[in-house]
Amino acid sequence: MTGIPLIIAFVLAIVVMIVAISKFKVHPFLAIMAVSVVLALIAGIPLTDVKNADGTTVSGIPTVIGAGFSGTFNSIGIVIILGALIGSILEKTGAALKLADMVIRLVGKKHPELAIELMGWVVSIPVFCDSGFVILNPIRSALVKRTGTSSVAMTVALSAGLYISHVFIPPTPGPIAAANTLGVGNNLLLVMGVGALASVFPLIAGYFYAKFIGGKVKSADEEDASRVTKSYEQLVAEYGKLPGGLNALAPILVPIVLMALGSIASMAGWTGMLFSLCDFLGKPIIALAVGTIFGILQLAGAGKMADFYTITNETLKTTGPILFVTAAGGVLGKVISSTSLVSFITDNATALEAVGILFPFLLAAILKSAQGSSTVAITTTAGIVAPLLGVLGLASPVRAALTVMAIGAGAMTVSHANDSYFWVVTNFGEMTPEQGYKTQTMMTLVLGVASMVEIFLLSLVF
């Protein structure tokens, strides 16, 4: 199956999956896997690997499913485990509460959603949003306890801040790749400046949507009143004495710094041993492993090393379901990318060219919703748009940088079940998949529209 019938089949598959999860309470892992297999069959992916006459091999359904499942573990599996372990250690030692106290002293108690959103926006400039959410989630949870703010509002605000800079500001790979493809790769400072400027509307929209949806949706940790109603003084008393600020910050700050160094080394074109070292330490798995070591030292300093085995065991139990559901989402994305859906969309992209700077936004949004990965949507759209910059009137450096932003805005619209970030936010935010659609999916729609409104206005000026 190809063309419009395949698009219709894809839309129906997503609807069936949502209904199965939300109405019939089918476990997300089973629902996503079942829909992925059925969609693969309908799309005509062969039952087994097929070798063509030219020597190339077309992957069969088992190979596609295996690649999608394992690919998720390759990219984010260990990151989730190590990040969650750091979070558990921070919570056990009281360091998360100390960090929350530091944030409150800096910005005050009245706007914790804004504080966590801006924190996420800064952190995700050098760090992937998935990793950033896992790293900052302990601070989010502690801020909920510290301020009594809606847990859902804090989850949405953090997710929004992380996502905005993830698609707009280098050295995140997507914007860098798009900038290079569109001819402004040698002027990343311009792209970063335009990205920061284009972040204003979505940051405002994300903040207000977080405040709004926080009053409508209650997560599991909010329904358990004992987890959020204790006073700050009671929480401090349970720990006896909180760790110092630098000690509390190290397990989170060190991985961020290492990942930032890795990005800087790549962007600046460093070579030799210095580049190899920074690149090695900057890989999320290694950076978080170093952060875990600092967490263990923190645990030892608090005299709680006897609890380390139990903390690790409980963390693995918690992350297991998250990993498997996220991997199932990876399977769905891989199945879709193995069909002719993406190529059909790109081959017929000329139908959208008349809408100017809205064209890259719409194309990226279609590709993002179809296959799940923001980075894939950004790079694919940039490759299609590059030859059309002159036709669309977007050839100047500033307008090319705005095109990178338009592509990024589309690449966040929308995050749903085939996106690993959806499952990271939903599960770590202790929400059901149905709540995830009301919060994460709708939030990314709000962010995308707000971003594109600002980018369109900027295009009228520049």
Short mmCIF file of C-alpha atoms in Angstrom, two decimals:
data_model
loop_
_atom_site.label_atom_id
_atom_site.label_comp_id
_atom_site.label_asym_id
_atom_site.label_seq_id
_atom_site.Cartn_x
_atom_site.Cartn_y
_atom_site.Cartn_z
CA MET A 1 0.00 0.00 0.00
CA THR A 2 1.26 3.49 -0.89
CA GLY A 3 0.10 7.08 -1.22
CA ILE A 4 -3.09 8.46 0.28
CA PRO A 5 -4.45 5.02 1.34
CA LEU A 6 -1.31 4.48 3.42
CA ILE A 7 -1.71 7.90 5.08
CA ILE A 8 -5.32 7.02 5.91
CA ALA A 9 -4.19 3.65 7.30
CA PHE A 10 -1.58 5.43 9.44
CA VAL A 11 -4.15 7.86 10.86
CA LEU A 12 -6.58 5.03 11.60
CA ALA A 13 -3.80 3.04 13.29
CA ILE A 14 -3.01 5.96 15.61
CA VAL A 15 -6.72 6.38 16.44
CA VAL A 16 -7.10 2.65 17.18
CA MET A 17 -4.02 2.74 19.42
CA ILE A 18 -5.30 5.74 21.39
CA VAL A 19 -8.73 4.16 21.85
CA ALA A 20 -7.22 0.81 22.90
CA ILE A 21 -5.03 2.47 25.52
CA SER A 22 -7.46 5.05 26.89
CA LYS A 23 -10.89 3.40 26.58
CA PHE A 24 -10.20 -0.33 26.72
CA LYS A 25 -7.22 -0.02 29.11
CA VAL A 26 -4.91 -2.14 26.97
CA HIS A 27 -1.34 -1.77 28.22
CA PRO A 28 0.53 0.76 26.04
CA PHE A 29 3.29 -1.76 25.27
CA LEU A 30 0.84 -4.30 23.85
CA ALA A 31 -1.28 -1.68 22.05
CA ILE A 32 1.70 -0.04 20.32
CA MET A 33 3.31 -3.35 19.37
CA ALA A 34 0.04 -4.73 17.97
CA VAL A 35 -0.67 -1.58 15.94
CA SER A 36 2.92 -1.61 14.65
CA VAL A 37 2.63 -5.20 13.38
CA VAL A 38 -0.77 -4.61 11.76
CA LEU A 39 0.43 -1.39 10.12
CA ALA A 40 3.52 -3.20 8.83
CA LEU A 41 1.33 -5.89 7.26
CA ILE A 42 -1.03 -3.34 5.69
CA ALA A 43 1.88 -1.27 4.34
CA GLY A 44 3.32 -4.29 2.60
CA ILE A 45 6.54 -4.78 4.57
CA PRO A 46 7.59 -8.37 3.73
CA LEU A 47 7.17 -11.11 6.31
CA THR A 48 10.85 -11.99 6.09
CA ASP A 49 14.01 -10.34 4.75
CA VAL A 50 14.05 -10.27 0.94
CA LYS A 51 17.26 -10.07 -1.10
CA ASN A 52 16.94 -8.15 -4.34
CA ALA A 53 18.70 -8.96 -7.59
CA ASP A 54 21.09 -6.03 -7.09
CA GLY A 55 22.28 -7.48 -3.79
CA THR A 56 20.35 -5.12 -1.52
CA THR A 57 18.12 -6.51 1.23
CA VAL A 58 14.63 -5.38 2.15
CA SER A 59 14.05 -5.91 5.86
CA GLY A 60 11.13 -8.06 6.89
CA ILE A 61 8.75 -7.33 9.75
CA PRO A 62 10.78 -9.22 12.44
CA THR A 63 13.95 -7.34 11.46
CA VAL A 64 12.17 -3.97 11.45
CA ILE A 65 10.61 -4.65 14.86
CA GLY A 66 13.94 -5.79 16.29
CA ALA A 67 15.75 -2.74 14.90
CA GLY A 68 13.15 -0.34 16.27
CA PHE A 69 13.18 -1.97 19.70
CA SER A 70 16.94 -2.23 20.05
CA GLY A 71 17.50 1.21 18.56
CA THR A 72 15.66 2.78 21.47
CA PHE A 73 17.85 0.98 23.99
CA ASN A 74 20.95 2.05 22.06
CA SER A 75 19.97 5.70 22.11
CA ILE A 76 18.31 6.25 25.47
CA GLY A 77 17.98 3.02 27.49
CA ILE A 78 21.10 3.36 29.66
CA VAL A 79 20.54 7.13 29.88
CA ILE A 80 17.12 6.55 31.45
CA ILE A 81 18.50 4.01 33.94
CA LEU A 82 21.48 6.14 35.03
CA GLY A 83 19.42 9.32 35.15
CA ALA A 84 16.76 7.67 37.27
CA LEU A 85 19.44 6.22 39.57
CA ILE A 86 20.91 9.70 40.06
CA GLY A 87 17.43 10.97 40.85
CA SER A 88 16.84 8.23 43.41
CA ILE A 89 20.15 9.01 45.12
CA LEU A 90 19.36 12.74 45.19
CA GLU A 91 16.00 12.01 46.75
CA LYS A 92 17.45 9.58 49.31
CA THR A 93 20.13 12.01 50.52
CA GLY A 94 17.90 15.09 50.51
CA ALA A 95 19.97 16.69 47.75
CA ALA A 96 16.92 17.11 45.49
CA LEU A 97 15.21 19.09 48.24
CA LYS A 98 18.33 21.20 48.67
CA LEU A 99 18.39 21.97 44.93
CA ALA A 100 14.71 22.91 45.03
CA ASP A 101 15.44 25.24 47.94
CA MET A 102 18.25 26.88 45.93
CA VAL A 103 15.92 27.44 42.96
CA ILE A 104 13.22 28.94 45.19
CA ARG A 105 15.71 31.31 46.79
CA LEU A 106 16.80 32.42 43.34
CA VAL A 107 13.39 33.01 41.72
CA GLY A 108 10.95 33.06 44.64
CA LYS A 109 8.02 30.76 45.43
CA LYS A 110 5.42 32.45 43.22
CA HIS A 111 6.51 31.15 39.81
CA PRO A 112 8.09 27.67 40.12
CA GLU A 113 6.69 26.66 36.71
CA LEU A 114 8.57 29.49 35.05
CA ALA A 115 11.72 28.62 36.97
CA ILE A 116 11.69 24.96 35.89
CA GLU A 117 10.77 25.90 32.30
CA LEU A 118 13.71 28.29 31.97
CA MET A 119 15.99 25.76 33.66
CA GLY A 120 14.95 23.18 31.07
CA TRP A 121 15.43 25.66 28.22
CA VAL A 122 19.02 26.36 29.28
CA VAL A 123 19.93 22.72 29.99
CA SER A 124 18.60 21.44 26.65
CA ILE A 125 20.86 23.72 24.61
CA PRO A 126 23.75 21.24 24.97
CA VAL A 127 21.73 18.22 26.19
CA PHE A 128 19.08 16.13 24.40
CA CYS A 129 15.60 16.83 25.79
CA ASP A 130 15.09 13.17 26.76
CA SER A 131 18.27 13.16 28.84
CA GLY A 132 17.54 16.62 30.19
CA PHE A 133 14.12 15.60 31.50
CA VAL A 134 15.54 12.55 33.25
CA ILE A 135 18.32 14.66 34.80
CA LEU A 136 16.07 17.50 35.98
CA ASN A 137 13.11 15.39 37.08
CA PRO A 138 14.38 15.11 40.70
CA ILE A 139 14.43 18.90 40.96
CA ARG A 140 10.93 19.06 39.46
CA SER A 141 9.63 16.53 42.00
CA ALA A 142 11.31 18.34 44.89
CA LEU A 143 9.90 21.69 43.75
CA VAL A 144 6.42 20.16 43.78
CA LYS A 145 6.95 19.15 47.40
CA ARG A 146 8.62 22.43 48.29
CA THR A 147 5.94 24.71 46.81
CA GLY A 148 2.77 22.61 46.65
CA THR A 149 2.53 23.42 42.94
CA SER A 150 0.69 21.10 40.56
CA SER A 151 2.94 18.20 39.57
CA VAL A 152 1.41 18.14 36.09
CA ALA A 153 2.04 21.88 35.62
CA MET A 154 5.69 21.39 36.59
CA THR A 155 6.04 18.39 34.26
CA VAL A 156 4.57 20.28 31.30
CA ALA A 157 6.65 23.39 32.02
CA LEU A 158 9.88 21.39 32.23
CA SER A 159 9.04 19.45 29.08
CA ALA A 160 8.25 22.68 27.22
CA GLY A 161 11.49 24.42 28.19
CA LEU A 162 13.57 21.41 27.19
CA TYR A 163 11.76 20.89 23.90
CA ILE A 164 11.97 24.51 22.72
CA SER A 165 15.75 24.80 22.84
CA HIS A 166 16.09 21.19 21.60
CA VAL A 167 14.61 22.11 18.21
CA PHE A 168 15.79 25.73 17.96
CA ILE A 169 19.29 26.23 19.35
CA PRO A 170 22.58 24.60 18.34
CA PRO A 171 24.62 22.66 19.37
CA THR A 172 21.66 20.25 19.42
CA PRO A 173 22.20 18.05 16.31
CA GLY A 174 18.92 18.86 14.54
CA PRO A 175 19.36 22.64 14.26
CA ILE A 176 23.06 22.22 13.41
CA ALA A 177 22.25 19.81 10.57
CA ALA A 178 19.50 22.08 9.25
CA ALA A 179 21.76 25.14 9.42
CA ASN A 180 24.47 23.34 7.44
CA THR A 181 21.99 22.10 4.84
CA LEU A 182 20.47 25.57 4.40
CA GLY A 183 23.84 27.28 4.02
CA VAL A 184 24.17 29.04 7.39
CA GLY A 185 26.26 26.37 9.11
CA ASN A 186 29.25 28.70 9.19
CA ASN A 187 27.21 31.30 11.05
CA LEU A 188 25.95 29.32 14.03
CA LEU A 189 26.07 32.40 16.25
CA LEU A 190 23.34 33.92 14.05
CA VAL A 191 21.32 30.70 14.22
CA MET A 192 21.68 30.55 18.01
CA GLY A 193 20.63 34.21 18.33
CA VAL A 194 17.58 33.73 16.11
CA GLY A 195 16.78 30.53 18.01
CA ALA A 196 16.85 32.36 21.33
CA LEU A 197 14.64 35.11 19.87
CA ALA A 198 12.19 32.57 18.41
CA SER A 199 11.89 30.96 21.84
CA VAL A 200 10.03 33.90 23.39
CA PHE A 201 6.46 33.15 22.25
CA PRO A 202 6.64 29.38 22.87
CA LEU A 203 8.16 29.92 26.34
CA ILE A 204 5.27 32.22 27.23
CA ALA A 205 2.70 29.88 25.69
CA GLY A 206 4.25 26.85 27.41
CA TYR A 207 4.16 28.58 30.80
CA PHE A 208 0.50 29.54 30.54
CA TYR A 209 -0.53 26.16 29.14
CA ALA A 210 1.30 24.44 32.01
CA LYS A 211 -0.61 26.62 34.50
CA PHE A 212 -3.88 25.87 32.71
CA ILE A 213 -3.54 22.11 32.31
CA GLY A 214 -2.15 21.73 35.82
CA GLY A 215 -5.58 22.68 37.12
CA LYS A 216 -7.32 20.15 34.87
CA VAL A 217 -5.20 16.99 35.14
CA LYS A 218 -3.96 15.20 38.27
CA SER A 219 -1.01 12.81 38.10
CA ALA A 220 -0.51 9.75 40.28
CA ASP A 221 1.81 11.54 42.71
CA GLU A 222 -0.82 14.24 43.28
CA GLU A 223 -3.53 11.68 43.99
CA ASP A 224 -1.33 10.24 46.74
CA ALA A 225 -1.70 13.17 49.11
CA SER A 226 0.94 11.93 51.54
CA ARG A 227 3.59 12.47 48.88
CA VAL A 228 3.01 16.18 48.45
CA THR A 229 1.33 17.60 51.56
CA LYS A 230 4.25 17.46 54.01
CA SER A 231 5.68 20.83 54.89
CA TYR A 232 9.20 21.78 53.95
CA GLU A 233 10.22 21.66 57.60
CA GLN A 234 8.84 18.13 57.97
CA LEU A 235 10.72 16.97 54.89
CA VAL A 236 13.99 18.50 56.12
CA ALA A 237 13.51 16.89 59.53
CA GLU A 238 13.21 13.46 57.88
CA TYR A 239 16.68 13.85 56.36
CA GLY A 240 18.25 15.31 59.47
CA LYS A 241 20.69 17.53 57.58
CA LEU A 242 20.64 18.45 53.90
CA PRO A 243 23.87 18.26 51.87
CA GLY A 244 25.70 21.42 50.80
CA GLY A 245 24.76 23.21 47.59
CA LEU A 246 27.77 22.16 45.48
CA ASN A 247 27.56 18.60 46.75
CA ALA A 248 23.88 18.44 45.87
CA LEU A 249 24.44 20.02 42.45
CA ALA A 250 27.41 17.89 41.32
CA PRO A 251 25.54 14.74 40.10
CA ILE A 252 23.40 16.93 37.84
CA LEU A 253 25.78 19.74 36.90
CA VAL A 254 28.79 17.55 36.02
CA PRO A 255 26.93 15.54 33.29
CA ILE A 256 25.53 18.76 31.83
CA VAL A 257 28.99 20.35 31.71
CA LEU A 258 30.53 17.23 30.16
CA MET A 259 27.83 17.01 27.48
CA ALA A 260 28.23 20.72 26.78
CA LEU A 261 32.00 20.25 26.37
CA GLY A 262 31.38 17.42 23.93
CA SER A 263 29.06 19.65 21.87
CA ILE A 264 31.50 22.56 21.97
CA ALA A 265 34.39 20.33 20.87
CA SER A 266 32.39 19.11 17.89
CA MET A 267 31.06 22.54 16.94
CA ALA A 268 34.46 24.25 17.29
CA GLY A 269 36.22 21.60 15.21
CA TRP A 270 38.70 20.53 17.88
CA THR A 271 41.04 17.69 16.91
CA GLY A 272 43.45 15.25 18.47
CA MET A 273 43.43 13.91 22.01
CA LEU A 274 41.51 16.88 23.42
CA PHE A 275 38.62 16.29 21.02
CA SER A 276 38.62 12.52 21.66
CA LEU A 277 38.51 13.06 25.43
CA CYS A 278 35.76 15.69 25.30
CA ASP A 279 33.77 13.66 22.78
CA PHE A 280 34.06 10.54 24.95
CA LEU A 281 33.11 12.27 28.19
CA GLY A 282 30.36 14.20 26.40
CA LYS A 283 28.42 11.13 25.33
CA PRO A 284 25.24 11.04 27.44
CA ILE A 285 25.94 7.50 28.71
CA ILE A 286 29.46 8.40 29.91
CA ALA A 287 28.45 11.80 31.26
CA LEU A 288 25.65 10.30 33.32
CA ALA A 289 27.94 7.50 34.50
CA VAL A 290 30.27 10.18 35.86
CA GLY A 291 27.26 11.89 37.45
CA THR A 292 26.30 8.59 39.05
CA ILE A 293 29.77 8.33 40.59
CA PHE A 294 29.29 11.76 42.14
CA GLY A 295 25.91 10.56 43.41
CA ILE A 296 27.51 7.53 45.02
CA LEU A 297 30.07 9.78 46.72
CA GLN A 298 27.17 11.89 47.96
CA LEU A 299 25.46 8.77 49.30
CA ALA A 300 28.66 7.72 51.05
CA GLY A 301 29.05 11.18 52.58
CA ALA A 302 25.53 10.92 53.99
CA GLY A 303 26.39 7.55 55.55
CA LYS A 304 23.76 5.72 53.48
CA MET A 305 25.85 3.37 51.34
CA ALA A 306 24.06 0.45 52.96
CA ASP A 307 20.97 1.54 51.02
CA PHE A 308 22.72 1.62 47.64
CA TYR A 309 21.70 -1.90 46.58
CA THR A 310 18.07 -1.28 47.49
CA ILE A 311 18.06 2.09 45.72
CA THR A 312 19.51 0.51 42.55
CA ASN A 313 17.06 -2.39 42.65
CA GLU A 314 14.04 -0.12 43.11
CA THR A 315 15.27 2.17 40.33
CA LEU A 316 15.51 -0.75 37.89
CA LYS A 317 11.98 -1.83 38.81
CA THR A 318 10.74 1.69 38.15
CA THR A 319 12.55 2.20 34.86
CA GLY A 320 11.68 -1.21 33.39
CA PRO A 321 8.14 -0.31 32.25
CA ILE A 322 9.36 3.07 30.98
CA LEU A 323 12.06 1.43 28.88
CA PHE A 324 9.76 -1.14 27.31
CA VAL A 325 6.98 1.28 26.44
CA THR A 326 9.53 3.73 25.02
CA ALA A 327 11.06 0.91 22.96
CA ALA A 328 7.60 0.00 21.66
CA GLY A 329 7.25 3.60 20.48
CA GLY A 330 10.59 3.14 18.70
CA VAL A 331 9.16 0.08 16.94
CA LEU A 332 6.19 2.10 15.65
CA GLY A 333 8.50 4.83 14.38
CA LYS A 334 10.74 2.27 12.65
CA VAL A 335 7.77 0.56 10.99
CA ILE A 336 6.53 3.88 9.63
CA SER A 337 9.98 4.88 8.36
CA SER A 338 10.27 1.47 6.63
CA THR A 339 7.13 2.10 4.60
CA SER A 340 6.75 4.46 1.64
CA LEU A 341 4.90 7.00 3.78
CA VAL A 342 7.81 9.40 4.32
CA SER A 343 8.99 9.18 0.70
CA PHE A 344 5.42 9.80 -0.54
CA ILE A 345 5.19 12.94 1.62
CA THR A 346 8.57 14.25 0.43
CA ASP A 347 7.87 13.44 -3.23
CA ASN A 348 4.64 15.46 -3.09
CA ALA A 349 6.00 18.35 -1.06
CA THR A 350 5.70 20.78 -4.00
CA ALA A 351 2.00 21.11 -3.23
CA LEU A 352 2.98 23.09 -0.12
CA GLU A 353 5.53 25.44 -1.69
CA ALA A 354 3.07 28.30 -2.24
CA VAL A 355 2.74 29.03 1.47
CA GLY A 356 6.24 30.53 1.86
CA ILE A 357 7.87 30.16 5.26
CA LEU A 358 4.86 28.13 6.42
CA PHE A 359 5.96 25.42 3.97
CA PRO A 360 8.93 24.13 6.04
CA PHE A 361 6.78 24.28 9.18
CA LEU A 362 3.95 22.23 7.67
CA LEU A 363 6.27 19.69 6.07
CA ALA A 364 8.27 19.19 9.28
CA ALA A 365 5.03 18.87 11.27
CA ILE A 366 3.74 16.18 8.93
CA LEU A 367 7.01 14.26 9.09
CA LYS A 368 7.26 14.65 12.88
CA SER A 369 3.73 13.39 13.50
CA ALA A 370 4.26 10.54 11.06
CA GLN A 371 7.54 9.07 12.31
CA GLY A 372 8.13 10.50 15.80
CA SER A 373 11.71 11.81 15.71
CA SER A 374 12.17 15.59 15.79
CA THR A 375 15.76 15.25 14.54
CA VAL A 376 14.69 13.12 11.55
CA ALA A 377 11.90 15.59 10.76
CA ILE A 378 14.34 18.51 10.91
CA THR A 379 17.05 16.94 8.75
CA THR A 380 14.62 15.52 6.18
CA THR A 381 12.72 18.79 5.83
CA ALA A 382 15.94 20.79 5.54
CA GLY A 383 17.08 18.57 2.66
CA ILE A 384 13.79 19.15 0.82
CA VAL A 385 13.64 22.89 1.49
CA ALA A 386 17.30 23.72 0.67
CA PRO A 387 16.87 23.82 -3.15
CA LEU A 388 13.69 25.88 -2.74
CA LEU A 389 15.07 28.73 -0.61
CA GLY A 390 15.28 31.06 -3.60
CA VAL A 391 11.79 30.16 -4.83
CA LEU A 392 10.34 30.72 -1.34
CA GLY A 393 12.20 34.01 -0.88
CA LEU A 394 14.23 32.66 2.05
CA ALA A 395 17.76 32.78 0.66
CA SER A 396 19.29 35.58 2.79
CA PRO A 397 21.27 34.46 5.89
CA VAL A 398 18.71 35.83 8.36
CA ARG A 399 15.75 34.36 6.50
CA ALA A 400 17.59 31.04 6.12
CA ALA A 401 18.09 31.07 9.90
CA LEU A 402 14.36 31.78 10.29
CA THR A 403 13.72 28.80 8.02
CA VAL A 404 15.74 26.63 10.41
CA MET A 405 13.41 27.88 13.18
CA ALA A 406 10.29 27.19 11.11
CA ILE A 407 11.51 23.65 10.54
CA GLY A 408 12.20 23.30 14.27
CA ALA A 409 8.71 24.58 15.12
CA GLY A 410 7.20 21.96 12.84
CA ALA A 411 9.46 19.27 14.29
CA MET A 412 7.88 19.69 17.72
CA THR A 413 4.33 19.44 16.35
CA VAL A 414 3.22 17.04 17.76
CA SER A 415 4.78 14.60 20.23
CA HIS A 416 2.69 11.44 20.65
CA ALA A 417 3.04 7.68 21.03
CA ASN A 418 5.71 7.17 18.35
CA ASP A 419 8.01 9.68 20.08
CA SER A 420 10.31 8.44 22.86
CA TYR A 421 10.12 11.86 24.53
CA PHE A 422 6.35 11.43 24.95
CA TRP A 423 6.90 8.31 27.02
CA VAL A 424 9.77 9.79 29.03
CA VAL A 425 7.64 12.79 30.04
CA THR A 426 4.47 10.79 30.61
CA ASN A 427 6.09 8.07 32.71
CA PHE A 428 8.45 10.21 34.76
CA GLY A 429 5.58 12.66 35.27
CA GLU A 430 3.50 9.73 36.59
CA MET A 431 0.68 10.24 34.10
CA THR A 432 -1.39 7.77 32.10
CA PRO A 433 -1.10 7.73 28.29
CA GLU A 434 -4.51 9.41 28.07
CA GLN A 435 -3.23 12.20 30.32
CA GLY A 436 -0.10 12.32 28.20
CA TYR A 437 -2.18 13.26 25.15
CA LYS A 438 -3.91 16.02 27.12
CA THR A 439 -0.62 17.37 28.43
CA GLN A 440 2.46 16.53 26.34
CA THR A 441 0.75 16.19 22.94
CA MET A 442 -1.45 19.26 23.34
CA MET A 443 1.45 21.23 24.81
CA THR A 444 3.63 20.51 21.77
CA LEU A 445 0.78 21.64 19.52
CA VAL A 446 0.53 24.89 21.49
CA LEU A 447 4.31 25.37 21.34
CA GLY A 448 4.45 24.68 17.60
CA VAL A 449 1.67 27.12 16.75
CA ALA A 450 3.04 29.83 19.08
CA SER A 451 6.51 29.37 17.61
CA MET A 452 5.28 29.63 14.04
CA VAL A 453 3.25 32.76 14.80
CA GLU A 454 6.40 34.44 16.14
CA ILE A 455 8.57 33.19 13.27
CA PHE A 456 6.02 34.45 10.72
CA LEU A 457 5.99 37.88 12.39
CA LEU A 458 9.79 37.95 12.42
CA SER A 459 9.81 37.05 8.71
CA LEU A 460 7.71 40.16 8.01
CA VAL A 461 10.39 42.30 9.67
CA PHE A 462 13.51 40.55 8.37
#
